[in-house]
Short mmCIF file of C-alpha atoms in Angstrom, two decimals:
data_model
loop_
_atom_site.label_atom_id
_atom_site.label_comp_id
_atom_site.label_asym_id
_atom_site.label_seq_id
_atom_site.Cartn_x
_atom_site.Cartn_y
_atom_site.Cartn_z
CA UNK A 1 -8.45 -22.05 -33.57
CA UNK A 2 -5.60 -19.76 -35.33
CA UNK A 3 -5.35 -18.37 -39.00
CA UNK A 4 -2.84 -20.25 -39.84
CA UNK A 5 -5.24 -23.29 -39.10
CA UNK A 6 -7.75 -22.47 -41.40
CA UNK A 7 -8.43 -24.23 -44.96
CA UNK A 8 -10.70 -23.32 -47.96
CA UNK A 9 -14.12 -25.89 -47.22
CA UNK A 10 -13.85 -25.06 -43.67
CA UNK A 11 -16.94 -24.03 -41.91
CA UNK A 12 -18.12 -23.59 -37.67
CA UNK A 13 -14.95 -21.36 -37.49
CA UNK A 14 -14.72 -19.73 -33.80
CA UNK A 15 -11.33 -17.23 -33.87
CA UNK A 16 -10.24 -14.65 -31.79
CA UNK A 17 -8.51 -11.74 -34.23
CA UNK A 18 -6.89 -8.21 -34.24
CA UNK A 19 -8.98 -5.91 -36.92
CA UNK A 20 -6.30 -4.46 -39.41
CA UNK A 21 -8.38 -3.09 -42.08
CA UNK A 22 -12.01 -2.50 -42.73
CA UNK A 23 -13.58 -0.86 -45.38
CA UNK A 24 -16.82 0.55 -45.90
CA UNK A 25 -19.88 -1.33 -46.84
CA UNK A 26 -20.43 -1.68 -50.53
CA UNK A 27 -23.17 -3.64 -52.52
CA UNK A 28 -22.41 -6.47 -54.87
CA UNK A 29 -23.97 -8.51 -57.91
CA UNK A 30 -23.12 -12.71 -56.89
CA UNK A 31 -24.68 -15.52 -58.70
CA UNK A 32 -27.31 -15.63 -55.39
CA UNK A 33 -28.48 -11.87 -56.16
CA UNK A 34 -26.87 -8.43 -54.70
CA UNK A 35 -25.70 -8.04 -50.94
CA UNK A 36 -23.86 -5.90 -48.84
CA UNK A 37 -20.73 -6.78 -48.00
CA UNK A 38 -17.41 -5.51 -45.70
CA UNK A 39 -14.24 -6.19 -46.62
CA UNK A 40 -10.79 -6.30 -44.40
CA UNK A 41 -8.17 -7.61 -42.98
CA UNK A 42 -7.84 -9.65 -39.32
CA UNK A 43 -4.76 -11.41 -37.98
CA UNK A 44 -3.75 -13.29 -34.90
CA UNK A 45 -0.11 -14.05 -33.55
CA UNK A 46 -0.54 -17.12 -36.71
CA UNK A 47 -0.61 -14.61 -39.55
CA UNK A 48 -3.44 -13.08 -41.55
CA UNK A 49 -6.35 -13.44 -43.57
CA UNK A 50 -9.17 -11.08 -45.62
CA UNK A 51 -11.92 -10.86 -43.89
CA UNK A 52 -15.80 -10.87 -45.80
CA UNK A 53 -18.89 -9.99 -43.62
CA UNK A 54 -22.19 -10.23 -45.72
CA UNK A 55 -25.51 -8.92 -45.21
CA UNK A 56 -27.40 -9.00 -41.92
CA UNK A 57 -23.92 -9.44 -39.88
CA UNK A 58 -22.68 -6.00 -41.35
CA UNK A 59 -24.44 -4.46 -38.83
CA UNK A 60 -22.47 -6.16 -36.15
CA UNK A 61 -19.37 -4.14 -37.46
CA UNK A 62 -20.98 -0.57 -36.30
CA UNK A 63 -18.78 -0.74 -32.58
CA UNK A 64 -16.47 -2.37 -34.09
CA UNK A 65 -12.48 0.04 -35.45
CA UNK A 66 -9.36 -1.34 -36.67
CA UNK A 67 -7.08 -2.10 -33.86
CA UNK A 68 -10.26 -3.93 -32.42
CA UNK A 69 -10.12 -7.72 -31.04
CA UNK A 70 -12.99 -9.54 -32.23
CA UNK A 71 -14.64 -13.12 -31.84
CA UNK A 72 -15.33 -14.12 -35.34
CA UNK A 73 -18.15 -17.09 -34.97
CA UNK A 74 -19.67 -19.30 -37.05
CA UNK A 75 -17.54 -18.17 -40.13
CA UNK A 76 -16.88 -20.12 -43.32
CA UNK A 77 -13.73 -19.96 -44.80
CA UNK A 78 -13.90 -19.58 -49.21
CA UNK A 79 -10.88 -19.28 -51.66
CA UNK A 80 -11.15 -17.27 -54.63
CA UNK A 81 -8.64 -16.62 -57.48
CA UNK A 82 -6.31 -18.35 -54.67
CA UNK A 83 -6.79 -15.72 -52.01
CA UNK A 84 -8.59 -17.57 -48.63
CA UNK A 85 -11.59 -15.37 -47.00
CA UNK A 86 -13.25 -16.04 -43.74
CA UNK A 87 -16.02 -14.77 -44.09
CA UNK A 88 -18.85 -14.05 -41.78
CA UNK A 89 -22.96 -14.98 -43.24
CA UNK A 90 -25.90 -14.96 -42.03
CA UNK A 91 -25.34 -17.89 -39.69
CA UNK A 92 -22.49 -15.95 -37.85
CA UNK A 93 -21.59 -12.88 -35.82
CA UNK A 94 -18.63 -10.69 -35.54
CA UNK A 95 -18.61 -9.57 -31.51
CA UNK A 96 -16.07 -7.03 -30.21
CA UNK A 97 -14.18 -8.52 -27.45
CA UNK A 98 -11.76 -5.36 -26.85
CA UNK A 99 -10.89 -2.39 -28.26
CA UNK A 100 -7.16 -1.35 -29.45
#
């Protein structure tokens, strides 16, 4: 599957992506309670997208630098304020293929 594939309701997304940006992790207040998130940026030759890892799959991001290929699994794709996220729960994983 490719970025430019991708709608908001989509979920059992499998992607290969280039890491542009990642930032640090940083705890937020949701509806569900507070979790730690990562936020970025990933693209493929389709375009780009943010990226959103939450929780327990933060910790998949230690290897992981921009400039990085990555297999994104599992991810559920969200839009919000009309800005689409893939983002990465507790039902998915963020593995480093290759690095930059």
């Amino acid at each position: 599957m490719k970025i430019s594939e991708l709608r908001p309701g989509m979920d059992g997304v499998y992607l290969l992506v280039r890491v542009v940006r990642l930032e640090s992790p940083k705890e937020v207040q949701t509806r569900r309670g507070r979790h730690v998130v990562v936020e970025g940026v990933v693209e493929d030759e389709s375009g780009s997208m943010e990226l959103r890892v939450w929780d327990d799959a933060v910790e998949q991001l230690s290897d992981v630098d921009v400039g990085d290929l990555v297999e994104v699994g599992n991810g559920f794709v969200t839009s919000y304020k009309g800005v689409w996220r893939l983002n990465v729960g507790r039902m998915g994983y963020v593995r480093k293929v290759r690095t930059s």
